[in-house]
Tab-separated table of C-alpha atoms and ligand atoms in Angstrom:
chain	number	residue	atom	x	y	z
A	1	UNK	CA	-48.735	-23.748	-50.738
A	2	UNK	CA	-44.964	-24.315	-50.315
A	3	UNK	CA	-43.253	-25.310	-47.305
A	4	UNK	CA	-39.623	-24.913	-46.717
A	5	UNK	CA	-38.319	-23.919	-43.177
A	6	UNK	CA	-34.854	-23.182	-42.633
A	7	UNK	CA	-33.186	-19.809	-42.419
A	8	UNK	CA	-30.241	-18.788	-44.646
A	9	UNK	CA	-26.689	-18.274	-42.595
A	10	UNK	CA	-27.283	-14.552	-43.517
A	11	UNK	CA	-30.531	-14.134	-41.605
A	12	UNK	CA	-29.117	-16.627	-38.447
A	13	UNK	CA	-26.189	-13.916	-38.486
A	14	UNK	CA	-29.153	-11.490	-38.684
A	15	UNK	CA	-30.803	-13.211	-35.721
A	16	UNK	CA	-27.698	-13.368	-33.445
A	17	UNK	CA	-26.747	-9.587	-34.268
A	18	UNK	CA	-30.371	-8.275	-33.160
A	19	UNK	CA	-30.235	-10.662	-30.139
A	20	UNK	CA	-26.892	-9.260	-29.028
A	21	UNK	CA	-28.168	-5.804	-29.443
A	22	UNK	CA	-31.655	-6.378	-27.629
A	23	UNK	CA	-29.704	-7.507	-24.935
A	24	UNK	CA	-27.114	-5.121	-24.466
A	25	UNK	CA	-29.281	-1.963	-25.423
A	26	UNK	CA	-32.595	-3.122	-24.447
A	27	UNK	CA	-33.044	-5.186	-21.611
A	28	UNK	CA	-31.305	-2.916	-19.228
A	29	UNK	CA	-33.255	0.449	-19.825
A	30	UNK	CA	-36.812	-1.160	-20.088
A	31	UNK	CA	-37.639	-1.587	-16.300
A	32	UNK	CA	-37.302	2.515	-16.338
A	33	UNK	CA	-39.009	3.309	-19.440
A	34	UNK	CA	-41.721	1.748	-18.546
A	35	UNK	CA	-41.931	2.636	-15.101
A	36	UNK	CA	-41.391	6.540	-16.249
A	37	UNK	CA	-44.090	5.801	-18.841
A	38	UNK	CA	-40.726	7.024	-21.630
A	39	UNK	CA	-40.974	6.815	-25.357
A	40	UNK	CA	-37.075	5.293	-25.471
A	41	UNK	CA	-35.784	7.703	-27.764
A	42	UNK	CA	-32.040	6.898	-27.157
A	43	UNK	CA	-32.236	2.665	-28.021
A	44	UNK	CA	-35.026	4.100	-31.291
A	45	UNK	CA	-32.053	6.551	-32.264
A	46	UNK	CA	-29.605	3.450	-32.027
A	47	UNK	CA	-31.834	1.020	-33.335
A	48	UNK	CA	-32.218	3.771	-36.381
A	49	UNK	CA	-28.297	3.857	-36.794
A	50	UNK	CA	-28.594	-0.299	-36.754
A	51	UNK	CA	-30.820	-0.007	-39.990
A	52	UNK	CA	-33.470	-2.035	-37.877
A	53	UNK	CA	-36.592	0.439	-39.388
A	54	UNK	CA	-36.165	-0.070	-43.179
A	55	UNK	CA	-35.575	-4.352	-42.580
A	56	UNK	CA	-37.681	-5.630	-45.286
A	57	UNK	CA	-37.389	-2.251	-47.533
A	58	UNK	CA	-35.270	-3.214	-50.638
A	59	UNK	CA	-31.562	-1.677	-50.708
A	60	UNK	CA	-32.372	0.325	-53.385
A	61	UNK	CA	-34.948	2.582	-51.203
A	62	UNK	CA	-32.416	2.554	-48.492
A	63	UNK	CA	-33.440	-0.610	-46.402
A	64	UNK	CA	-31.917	-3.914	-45.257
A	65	UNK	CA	-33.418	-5.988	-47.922
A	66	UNK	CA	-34.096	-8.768	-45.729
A	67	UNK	CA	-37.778	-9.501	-46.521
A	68	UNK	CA	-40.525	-10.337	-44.320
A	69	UNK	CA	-39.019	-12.841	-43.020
A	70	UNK	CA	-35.890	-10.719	-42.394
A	71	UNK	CA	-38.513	-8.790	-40.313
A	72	UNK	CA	-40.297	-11.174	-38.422
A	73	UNK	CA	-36.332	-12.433	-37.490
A	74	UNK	CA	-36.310	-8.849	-35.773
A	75	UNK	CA	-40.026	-8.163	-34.608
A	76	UNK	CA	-39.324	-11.989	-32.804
A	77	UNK	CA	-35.858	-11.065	-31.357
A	78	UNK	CA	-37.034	-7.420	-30.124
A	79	UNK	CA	-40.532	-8.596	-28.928
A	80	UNK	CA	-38.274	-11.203	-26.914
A	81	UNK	CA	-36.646	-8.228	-24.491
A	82	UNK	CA	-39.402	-5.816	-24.896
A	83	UNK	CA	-43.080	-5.116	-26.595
A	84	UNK	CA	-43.044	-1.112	-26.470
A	85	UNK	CA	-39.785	-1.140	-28.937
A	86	UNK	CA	-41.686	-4.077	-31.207
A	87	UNK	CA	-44.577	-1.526	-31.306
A	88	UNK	CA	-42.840	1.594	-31.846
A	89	UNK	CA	-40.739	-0.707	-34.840
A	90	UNK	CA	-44.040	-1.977	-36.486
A	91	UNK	CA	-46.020	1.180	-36.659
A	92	UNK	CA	-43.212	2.772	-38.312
A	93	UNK	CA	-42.255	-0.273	-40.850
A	94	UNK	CA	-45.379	-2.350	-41.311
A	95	UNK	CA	-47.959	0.373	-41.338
A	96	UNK	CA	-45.907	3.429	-42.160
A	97	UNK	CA	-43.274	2.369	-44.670
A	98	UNK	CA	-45.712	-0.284	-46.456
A	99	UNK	CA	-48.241	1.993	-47.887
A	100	UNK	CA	-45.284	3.695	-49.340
A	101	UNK	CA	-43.954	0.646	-50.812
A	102	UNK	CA	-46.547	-1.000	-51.977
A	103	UNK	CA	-48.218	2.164	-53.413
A	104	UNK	CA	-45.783	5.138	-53.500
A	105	UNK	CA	-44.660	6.469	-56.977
A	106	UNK	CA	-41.055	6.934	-57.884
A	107	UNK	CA	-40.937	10.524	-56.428
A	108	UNK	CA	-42.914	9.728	-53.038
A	109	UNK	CA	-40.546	6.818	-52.548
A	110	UNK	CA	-37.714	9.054	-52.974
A	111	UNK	CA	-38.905	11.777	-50.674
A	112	UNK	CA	-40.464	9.635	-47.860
A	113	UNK	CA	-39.915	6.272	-48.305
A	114	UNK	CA	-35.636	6.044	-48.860
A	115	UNK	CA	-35.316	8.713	-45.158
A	116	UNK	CA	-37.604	6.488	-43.243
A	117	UNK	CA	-36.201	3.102	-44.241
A	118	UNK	CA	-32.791	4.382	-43.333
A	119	UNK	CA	-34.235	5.486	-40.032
A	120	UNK	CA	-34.285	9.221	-40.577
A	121	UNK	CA	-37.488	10.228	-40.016
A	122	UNK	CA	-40.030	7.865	-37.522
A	123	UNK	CA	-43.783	6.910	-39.324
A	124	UNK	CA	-46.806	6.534	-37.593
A	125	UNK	CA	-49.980	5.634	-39.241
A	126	UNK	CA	-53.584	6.715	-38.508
A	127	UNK	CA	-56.947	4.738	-39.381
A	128	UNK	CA	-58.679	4.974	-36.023
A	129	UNK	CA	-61.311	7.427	-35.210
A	130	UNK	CA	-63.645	8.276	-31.823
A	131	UNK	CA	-66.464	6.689	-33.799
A	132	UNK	CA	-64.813	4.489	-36.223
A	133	UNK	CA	-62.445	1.489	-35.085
A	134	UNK	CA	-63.183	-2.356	-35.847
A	135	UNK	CA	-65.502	-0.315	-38.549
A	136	UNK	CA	-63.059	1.327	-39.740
A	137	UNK	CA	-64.293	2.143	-43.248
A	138	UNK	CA	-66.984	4.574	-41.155
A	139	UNK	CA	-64.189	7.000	-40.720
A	140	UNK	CA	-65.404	10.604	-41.057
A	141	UNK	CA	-61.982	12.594	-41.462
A	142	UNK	CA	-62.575	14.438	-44.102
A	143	UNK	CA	-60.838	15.103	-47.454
A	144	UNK	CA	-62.455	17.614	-49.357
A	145	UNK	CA	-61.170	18.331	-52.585
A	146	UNK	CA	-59.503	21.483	-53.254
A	147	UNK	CA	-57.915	22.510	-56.460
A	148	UNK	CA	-55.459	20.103	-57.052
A	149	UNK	CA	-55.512	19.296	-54.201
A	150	UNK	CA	-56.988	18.406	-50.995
A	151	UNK	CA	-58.609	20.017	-47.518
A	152	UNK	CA	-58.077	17.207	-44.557
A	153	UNK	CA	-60.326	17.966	-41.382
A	154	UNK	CA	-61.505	15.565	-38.297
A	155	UNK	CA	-59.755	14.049	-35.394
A	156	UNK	CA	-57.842	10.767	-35.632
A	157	UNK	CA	-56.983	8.474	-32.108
A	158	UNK	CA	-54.684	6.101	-30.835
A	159	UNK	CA	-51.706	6.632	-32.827
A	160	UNK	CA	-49.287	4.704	-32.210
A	161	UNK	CA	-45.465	6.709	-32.354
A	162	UNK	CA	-47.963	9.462	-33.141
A	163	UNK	CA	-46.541	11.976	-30.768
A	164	UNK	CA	-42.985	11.201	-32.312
A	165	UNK	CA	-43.650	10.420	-35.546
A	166	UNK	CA	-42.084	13.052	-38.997
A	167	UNK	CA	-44.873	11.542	-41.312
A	168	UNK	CA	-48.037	9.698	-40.627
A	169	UNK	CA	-50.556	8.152	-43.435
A	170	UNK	CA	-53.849	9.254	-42.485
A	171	UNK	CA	-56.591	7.517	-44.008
A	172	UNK	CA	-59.431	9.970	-44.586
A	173	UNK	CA	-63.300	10.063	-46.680
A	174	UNK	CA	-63.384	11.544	-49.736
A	175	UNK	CA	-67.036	10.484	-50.230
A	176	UNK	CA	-68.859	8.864	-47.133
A	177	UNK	CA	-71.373	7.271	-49.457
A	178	UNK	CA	-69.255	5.180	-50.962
A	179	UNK	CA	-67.336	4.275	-47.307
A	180	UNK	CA	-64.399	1.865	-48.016
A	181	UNK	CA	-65.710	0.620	-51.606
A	182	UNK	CA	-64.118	3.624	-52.957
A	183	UNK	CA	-64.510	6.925	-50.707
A	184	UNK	CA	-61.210	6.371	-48.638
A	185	UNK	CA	-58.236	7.718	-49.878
A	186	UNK	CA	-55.002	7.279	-47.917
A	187	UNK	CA	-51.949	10.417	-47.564
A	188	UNK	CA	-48.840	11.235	-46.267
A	189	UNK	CA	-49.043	13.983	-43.964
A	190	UNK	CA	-46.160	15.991	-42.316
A	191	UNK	CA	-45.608	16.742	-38.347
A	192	UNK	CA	-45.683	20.267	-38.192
A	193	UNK	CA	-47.946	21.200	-41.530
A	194	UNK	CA	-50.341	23.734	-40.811
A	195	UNK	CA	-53.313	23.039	-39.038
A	196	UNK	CA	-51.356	19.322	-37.970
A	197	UNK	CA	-51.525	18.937	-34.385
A	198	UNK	CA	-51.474	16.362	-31.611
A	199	UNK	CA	-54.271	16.176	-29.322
A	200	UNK	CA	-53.784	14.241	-25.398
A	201	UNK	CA	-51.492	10.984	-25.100
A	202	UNK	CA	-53.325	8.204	-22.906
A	203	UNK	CA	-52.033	6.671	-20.372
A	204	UNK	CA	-52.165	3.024	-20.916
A	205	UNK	CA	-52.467	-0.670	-18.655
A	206	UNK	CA	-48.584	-1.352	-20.789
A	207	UNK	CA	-46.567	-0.323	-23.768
A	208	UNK	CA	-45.125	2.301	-21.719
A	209	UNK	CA	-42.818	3.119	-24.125
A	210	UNK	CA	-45.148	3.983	-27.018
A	211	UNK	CA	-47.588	6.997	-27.387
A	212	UNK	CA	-51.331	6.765	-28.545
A	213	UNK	CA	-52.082	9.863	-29.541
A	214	UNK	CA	-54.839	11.979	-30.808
A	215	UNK	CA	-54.316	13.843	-33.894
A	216	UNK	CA	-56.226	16.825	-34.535
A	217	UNK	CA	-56.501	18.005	-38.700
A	218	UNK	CA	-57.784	21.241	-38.885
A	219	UNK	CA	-58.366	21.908	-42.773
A	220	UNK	CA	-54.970	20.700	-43.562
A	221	UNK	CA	-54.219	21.922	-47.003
A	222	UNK	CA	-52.669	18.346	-48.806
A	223	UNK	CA	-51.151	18.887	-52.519
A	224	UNK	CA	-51.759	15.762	-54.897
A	225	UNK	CA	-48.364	14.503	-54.040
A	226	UNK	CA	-49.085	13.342	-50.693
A	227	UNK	CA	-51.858	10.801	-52.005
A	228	UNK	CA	-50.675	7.444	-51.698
A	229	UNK	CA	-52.383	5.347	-54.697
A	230	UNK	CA	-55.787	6.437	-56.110
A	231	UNK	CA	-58.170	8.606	-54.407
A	232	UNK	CA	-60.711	6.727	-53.032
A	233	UNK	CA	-58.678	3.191	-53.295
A	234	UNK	CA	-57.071	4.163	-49.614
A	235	UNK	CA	-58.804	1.340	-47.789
A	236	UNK	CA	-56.658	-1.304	-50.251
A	237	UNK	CA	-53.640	0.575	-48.727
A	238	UNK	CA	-54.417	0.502	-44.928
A	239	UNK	CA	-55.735	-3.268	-45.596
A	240	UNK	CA	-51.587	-4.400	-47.498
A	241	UNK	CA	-50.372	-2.423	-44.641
A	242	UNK	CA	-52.768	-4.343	-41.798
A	243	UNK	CA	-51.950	-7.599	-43.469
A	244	UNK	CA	-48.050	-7.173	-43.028
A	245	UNK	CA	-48.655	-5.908	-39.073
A	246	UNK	CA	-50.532	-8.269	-38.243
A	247	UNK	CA	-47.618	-10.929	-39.175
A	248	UNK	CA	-45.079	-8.954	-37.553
A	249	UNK	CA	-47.213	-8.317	-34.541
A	250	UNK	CA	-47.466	-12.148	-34.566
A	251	UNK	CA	-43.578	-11.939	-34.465
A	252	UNK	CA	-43.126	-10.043	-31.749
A	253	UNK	CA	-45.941	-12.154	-29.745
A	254	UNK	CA	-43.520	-15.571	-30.334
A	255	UNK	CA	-40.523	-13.147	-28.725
A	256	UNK	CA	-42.408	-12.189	-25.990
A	257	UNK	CA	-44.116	-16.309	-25.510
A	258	UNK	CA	-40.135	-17.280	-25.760
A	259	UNK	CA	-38.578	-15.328	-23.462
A	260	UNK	CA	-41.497	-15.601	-20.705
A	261	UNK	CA	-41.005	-19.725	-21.607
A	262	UNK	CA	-37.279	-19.640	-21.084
A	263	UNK	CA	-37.871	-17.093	-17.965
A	264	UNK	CA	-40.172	-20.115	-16.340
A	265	UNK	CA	-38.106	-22.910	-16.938
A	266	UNK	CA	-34.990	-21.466	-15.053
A	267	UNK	CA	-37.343	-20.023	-12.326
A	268	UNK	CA	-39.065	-23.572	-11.773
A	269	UNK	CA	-35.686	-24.858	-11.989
A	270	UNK	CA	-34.316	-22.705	-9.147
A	271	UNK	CA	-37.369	-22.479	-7.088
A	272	UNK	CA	-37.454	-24.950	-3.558
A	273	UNK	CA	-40.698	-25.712	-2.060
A	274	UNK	CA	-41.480	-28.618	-0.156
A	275	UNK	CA	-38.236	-29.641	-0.434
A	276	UNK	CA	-37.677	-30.137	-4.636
A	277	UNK	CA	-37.494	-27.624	-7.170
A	278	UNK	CA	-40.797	-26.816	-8.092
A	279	UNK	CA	-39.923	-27.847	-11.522
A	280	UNK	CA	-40.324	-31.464	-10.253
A	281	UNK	CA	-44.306	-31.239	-9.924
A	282	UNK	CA	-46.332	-32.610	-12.782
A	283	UNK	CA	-48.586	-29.801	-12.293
A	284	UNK	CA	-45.793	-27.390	-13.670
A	285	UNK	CA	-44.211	-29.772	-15.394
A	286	UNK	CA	-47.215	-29.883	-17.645
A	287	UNK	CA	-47.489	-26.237	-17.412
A	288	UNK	CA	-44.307	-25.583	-19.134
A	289	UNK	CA	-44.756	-28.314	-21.851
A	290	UNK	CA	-48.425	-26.692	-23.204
A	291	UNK	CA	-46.231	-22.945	-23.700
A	292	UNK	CA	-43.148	-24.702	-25.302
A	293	UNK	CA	-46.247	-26.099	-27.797
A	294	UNK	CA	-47.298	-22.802	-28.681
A	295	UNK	CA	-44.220	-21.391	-28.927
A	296	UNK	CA	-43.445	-24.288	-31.347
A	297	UNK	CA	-46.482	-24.274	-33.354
A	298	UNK	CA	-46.804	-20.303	-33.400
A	299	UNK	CA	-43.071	-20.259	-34.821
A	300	UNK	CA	-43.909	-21.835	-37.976
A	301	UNK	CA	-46.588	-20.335	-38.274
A	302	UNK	CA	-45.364	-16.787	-38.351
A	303	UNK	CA	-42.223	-17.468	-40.774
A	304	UNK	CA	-44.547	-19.475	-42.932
A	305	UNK	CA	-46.906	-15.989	-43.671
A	306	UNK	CA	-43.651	-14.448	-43.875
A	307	UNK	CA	-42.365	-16.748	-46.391
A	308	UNK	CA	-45.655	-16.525	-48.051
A	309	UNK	CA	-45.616	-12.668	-48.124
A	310	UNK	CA	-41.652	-12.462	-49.461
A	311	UNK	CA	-42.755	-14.601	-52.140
A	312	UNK	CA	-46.223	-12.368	-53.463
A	313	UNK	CA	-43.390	-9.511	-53.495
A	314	UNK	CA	-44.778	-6.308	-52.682
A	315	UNK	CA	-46.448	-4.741	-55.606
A	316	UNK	CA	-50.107	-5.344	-55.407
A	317	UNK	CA	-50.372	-5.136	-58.319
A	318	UNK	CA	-49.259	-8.693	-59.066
A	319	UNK	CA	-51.293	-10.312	-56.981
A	320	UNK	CA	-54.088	-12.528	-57.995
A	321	UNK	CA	-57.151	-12.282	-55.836
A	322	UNK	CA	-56.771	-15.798	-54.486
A	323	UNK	CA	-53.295	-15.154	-53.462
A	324	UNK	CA	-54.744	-11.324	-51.950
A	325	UNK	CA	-57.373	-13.395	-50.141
A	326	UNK	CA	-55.150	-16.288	-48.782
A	327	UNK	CA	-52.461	-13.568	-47.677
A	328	UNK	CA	-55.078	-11.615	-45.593
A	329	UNK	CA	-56.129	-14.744	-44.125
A	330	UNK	CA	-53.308	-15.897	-43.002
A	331	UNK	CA	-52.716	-12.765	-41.364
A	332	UNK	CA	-55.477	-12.522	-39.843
A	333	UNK	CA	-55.141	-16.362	-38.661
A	334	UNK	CA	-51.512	-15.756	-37.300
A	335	UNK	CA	-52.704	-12.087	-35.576
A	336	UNK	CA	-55.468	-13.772	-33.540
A	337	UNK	CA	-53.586	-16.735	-32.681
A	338	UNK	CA	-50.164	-15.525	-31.537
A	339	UNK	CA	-52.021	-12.970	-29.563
A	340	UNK	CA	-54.227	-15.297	-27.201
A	341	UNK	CA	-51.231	-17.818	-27.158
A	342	UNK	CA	-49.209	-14.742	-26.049
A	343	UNK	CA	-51.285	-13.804	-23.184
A	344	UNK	CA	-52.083	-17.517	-21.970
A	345	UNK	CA	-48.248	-18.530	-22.381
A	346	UNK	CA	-47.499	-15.207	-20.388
A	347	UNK	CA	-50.862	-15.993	-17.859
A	348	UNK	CA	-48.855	-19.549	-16.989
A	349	UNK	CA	-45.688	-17.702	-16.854
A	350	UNK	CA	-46.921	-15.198	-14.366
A	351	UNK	CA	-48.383	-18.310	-12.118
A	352	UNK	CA	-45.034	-20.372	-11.872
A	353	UNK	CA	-43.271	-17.344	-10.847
A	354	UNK	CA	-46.324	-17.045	-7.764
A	355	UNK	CA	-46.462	-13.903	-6.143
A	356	UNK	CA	-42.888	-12.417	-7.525
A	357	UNK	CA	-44.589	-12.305	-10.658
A	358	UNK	CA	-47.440	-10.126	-9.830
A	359	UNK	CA	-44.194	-7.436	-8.241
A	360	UNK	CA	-44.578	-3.959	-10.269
A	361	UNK	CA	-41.680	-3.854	-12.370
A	362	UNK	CA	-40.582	-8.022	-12.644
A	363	UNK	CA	-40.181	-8.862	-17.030
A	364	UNK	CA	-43.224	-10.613	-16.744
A	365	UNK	CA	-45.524	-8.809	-14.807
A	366	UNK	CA	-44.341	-6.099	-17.555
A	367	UNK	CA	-44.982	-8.715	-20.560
A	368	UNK	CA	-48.774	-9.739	-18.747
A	369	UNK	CA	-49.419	-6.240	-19.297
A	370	UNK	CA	-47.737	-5.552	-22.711
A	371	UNK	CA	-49.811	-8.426	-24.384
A	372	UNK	CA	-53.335	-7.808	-23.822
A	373	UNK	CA	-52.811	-4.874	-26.459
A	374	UNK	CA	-52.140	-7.619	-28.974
A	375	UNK	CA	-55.684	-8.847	-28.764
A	376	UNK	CA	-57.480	-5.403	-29.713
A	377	UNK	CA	-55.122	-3.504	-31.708
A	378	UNK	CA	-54.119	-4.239	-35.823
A	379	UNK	CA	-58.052	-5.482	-35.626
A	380	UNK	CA	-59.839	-7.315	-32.533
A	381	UNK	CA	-59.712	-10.779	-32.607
A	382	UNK	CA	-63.548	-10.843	-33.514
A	383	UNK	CA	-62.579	-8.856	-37.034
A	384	UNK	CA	-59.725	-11.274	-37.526
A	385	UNK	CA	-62.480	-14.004	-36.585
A	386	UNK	CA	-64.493	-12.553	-38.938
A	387	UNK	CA	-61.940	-12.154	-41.923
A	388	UNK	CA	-61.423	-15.963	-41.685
A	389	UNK	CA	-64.546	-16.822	-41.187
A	390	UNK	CA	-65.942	-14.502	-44.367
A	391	UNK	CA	-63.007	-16.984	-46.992
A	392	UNK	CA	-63.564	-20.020	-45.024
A	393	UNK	CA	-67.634	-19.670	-46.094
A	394	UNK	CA	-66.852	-18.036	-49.486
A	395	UNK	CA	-64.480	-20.986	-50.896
A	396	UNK	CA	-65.596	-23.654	-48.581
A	397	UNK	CA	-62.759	-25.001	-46.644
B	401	FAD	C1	-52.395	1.142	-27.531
B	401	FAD	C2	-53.148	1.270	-28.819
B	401	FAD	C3	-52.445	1.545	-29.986
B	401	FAD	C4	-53.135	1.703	-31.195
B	401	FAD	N1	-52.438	2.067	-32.325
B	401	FAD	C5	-53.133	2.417	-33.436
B	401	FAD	C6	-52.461	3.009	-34.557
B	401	FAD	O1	-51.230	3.184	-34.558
B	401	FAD	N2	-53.209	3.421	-35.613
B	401	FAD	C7	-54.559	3.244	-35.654
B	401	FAD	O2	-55.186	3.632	-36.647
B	401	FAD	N3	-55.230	2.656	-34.622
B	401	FAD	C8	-54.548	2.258	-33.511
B	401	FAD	N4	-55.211	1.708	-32.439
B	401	FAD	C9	-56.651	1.484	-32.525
B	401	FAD	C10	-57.056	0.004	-32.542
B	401	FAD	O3	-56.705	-0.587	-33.762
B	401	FAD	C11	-58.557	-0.057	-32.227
B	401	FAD	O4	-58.694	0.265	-30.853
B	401	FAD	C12	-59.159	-1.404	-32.555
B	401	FAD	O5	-59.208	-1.633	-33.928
B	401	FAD	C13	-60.576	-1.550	-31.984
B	401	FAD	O6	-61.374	-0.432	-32.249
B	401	FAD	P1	-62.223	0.233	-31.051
B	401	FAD	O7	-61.282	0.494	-29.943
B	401	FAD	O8	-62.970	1.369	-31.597
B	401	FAD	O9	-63.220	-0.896	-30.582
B	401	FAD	P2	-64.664	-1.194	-31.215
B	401	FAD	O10	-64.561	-1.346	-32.681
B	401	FAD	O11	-65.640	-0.232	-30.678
B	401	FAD	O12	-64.957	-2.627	-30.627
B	401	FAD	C14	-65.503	-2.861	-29.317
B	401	FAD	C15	-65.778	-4.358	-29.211
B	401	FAD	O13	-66.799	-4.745	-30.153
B	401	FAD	C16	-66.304	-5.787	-30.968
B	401	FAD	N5	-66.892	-5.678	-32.306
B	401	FAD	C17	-66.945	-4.603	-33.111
B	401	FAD	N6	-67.541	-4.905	-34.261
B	401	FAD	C18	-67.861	-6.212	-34.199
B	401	FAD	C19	-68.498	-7.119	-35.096
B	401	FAD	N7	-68.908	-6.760	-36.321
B	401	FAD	N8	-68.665	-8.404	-34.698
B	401	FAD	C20	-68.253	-8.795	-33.477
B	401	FAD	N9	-67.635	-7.985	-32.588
B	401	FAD	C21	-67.443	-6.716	-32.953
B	401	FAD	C22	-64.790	-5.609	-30.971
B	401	FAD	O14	-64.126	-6.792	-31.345
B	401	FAD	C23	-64.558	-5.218	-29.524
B	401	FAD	O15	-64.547	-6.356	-28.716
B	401	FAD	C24	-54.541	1.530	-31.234
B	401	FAD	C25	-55.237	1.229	-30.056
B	401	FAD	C26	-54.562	1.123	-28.861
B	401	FAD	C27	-55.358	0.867	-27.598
């Protein structure tokens, strides 16, 4: 395992730019969109023009080729001024462009992968069913086969940019007996193909700016060019994909535990009770020293999977199992961890603010709500449990 933390002057230049524009673009329209419950299609169409949803995509296919770490640099700085844009950004790059990636041939890359990472066309990507989610290889979607081609029926939920999105990847059976071991096959659907339709939108406790939306396939005739990788081997794809959300999700967590950090310091700072800024007490004191911790610790934590994951590259096949294993662990370490920080760091924040921070429409009563998500969605934290728990048995340590 190597460890090297610093970041290149291109990627602090990176860092500063994204701030700036968070800032400028951001901050000010989030109180609205999230009290009109808004996807924030204006800041997505500028963030687009930015080249902020093809970050870690190689030039060649049209992105910023600034690596993972490139990404987690934006995931952190966006997640710092607002969740529902972090969300809306990692469905489309970590779970939409991935699979294409990782897994798309020369033509698929051309036709789907080079628009998307440019930020002309929005991804979503669909795993989730009514009676499939931490089991996820249960799904019952299914793809029939059908010439040379395929027949797609069953209803997908919680799709995230799904009411938005051009293109999702569906993940669908193509044999139920053999579940994720080799009856899952992952495609590329279009908005608007026949038989594609979106179902209801929920209304949700935060992410305001996001939809979760039902998708209803209704023998959706898919030609063999919208298979990414080989039938049946779709569960490998949604897994590469999961493993580079749940990083970036980490990466917008740290944002989110930063700003709510900073947010507390100035408030204690400014806030007179008995006579002394309430920043004086011990009991805050020690408050704001166990967030700045896990804010610390979390950092490196994050940019080290990142690091990790730039240097595995991203065709699978290269990877050696150990290094497939370690990378999904990691992931899955970095997910459950920057999630719970996330809420606790946000849980203090909200209780050195005192009752202004329970006020509808305050950043943090905003981020309390925004970060539960973080702890169910990408996997529970019992499946990410579980996924470290499985290698930690299996090699011992
Ligand atoms: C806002 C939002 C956005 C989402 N976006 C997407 C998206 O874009 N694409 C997508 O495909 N999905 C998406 N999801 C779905 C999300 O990933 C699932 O909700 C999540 O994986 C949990 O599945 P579930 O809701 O069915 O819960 P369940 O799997 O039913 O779990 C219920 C509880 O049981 C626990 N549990 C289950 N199995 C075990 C076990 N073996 N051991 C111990 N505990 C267990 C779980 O941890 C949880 O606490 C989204 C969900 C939400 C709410």
């Amino acid at each position: 395992m190597g460890i090297e933390f610093s970041f290149s002057a291109d990627q602090e230049a990176f860092r500063s730019a994204v701030r700036a524009f968070a800032d400028r673009e951001i901050a000010p329209i989030v109180g609205a969109m999230d009290e009109r419950e808004e996807f924030p299609a204006h800041t997505v169409a500028k963030m687009q023009k930015e080249g902020y949803f093809g970050v870690p995509i190689p030039e060649e296919f049209g992105g910023l080729g600034l690596g993972k770490v490139g990404y987690a640099i934006l995931l952190e700085e966006i997640g710092r001024v607002d969740a529902s844009h972090a969300a809306i950004l990692g469905a489309h790059t970590s779970l939409g462009l991935t699979p294409l990636l990782s897994y798309g041939t020369a033509e698929q890359r051309k036709r789907w992968l080079t628009p998307a990472a440019r930020g002309e066309k929005l991804l979503a990507f669909s795993l989730t069913e009514p009676g499939s989610g931490s089991d996820s290889g249960a799904l019952r979607t299914a793809a029939e086969r059908s010439g040379e081609g395929w027949t797609l029926t069953g209803n997908k939920i919680y799709v995230t940019n799904g009411k938005e999105a051009d293109h999702v990847v569906v993940l669908a059976s193509n044999d139920p007996a053999l579940g994720p071991k080799g009856g899952v096959t992952a495609f590329l659907l279009d908005r608007g193909m026949p038989g594609f339709s979106i179902g209801r939108c929920e209304k949700k406790m935060g992410l305001h700016g996001t939809s979760t939306a039902e998708l209803l396939l209704d023998h959706v005739a898919a030609g063999p060019e919208r298979v990414l990788g080989t039938p049946g081997r779709g569960f490998h794809v949604a897994m590469t994909a999961l493993d580079v959300g749940r990083v970036s999700l980490a990466a917008g967590s740290l944002g989110a535990m930063q700003s709510s950090l900073e947010a507390s310091v100035a408030f204690a700072k400014q806030r007179t009770q008995f006579g002394h800024a309430i920043a004086e007490y011990e009991a805050i004191q020690f408050k704001l020293a166990d967030m700045a911790m896990k804010v610390h610790a979390l950092r490196f934590m994050v940019y080290h999977a990142a690091q990790e994951q730039d240097r595995m590259g991203s065709d699978p096949a290269a990877w050696s199992t150990s290094d497939r294993e370690a990378k999904t662990r990691a992931a899955a370490t970095v997910k459950c961890l920057a999630s719970e920080w996330a809420s606790d760091v946000i849980d203090e924040a909200l209780q050195i603010h005192g009752g202004i921070g329970y006020i509808r429409g305050t950043p943090i009563e905003r981020a309390y709500r925004d970060a539960r998500i973080s702890e169910i969605f990408e996997g529970t934290n019992e499946i990410q449990r579980l996924v470290v728990a499985r290698d930690l048995i299996e090699r011992g340590r």
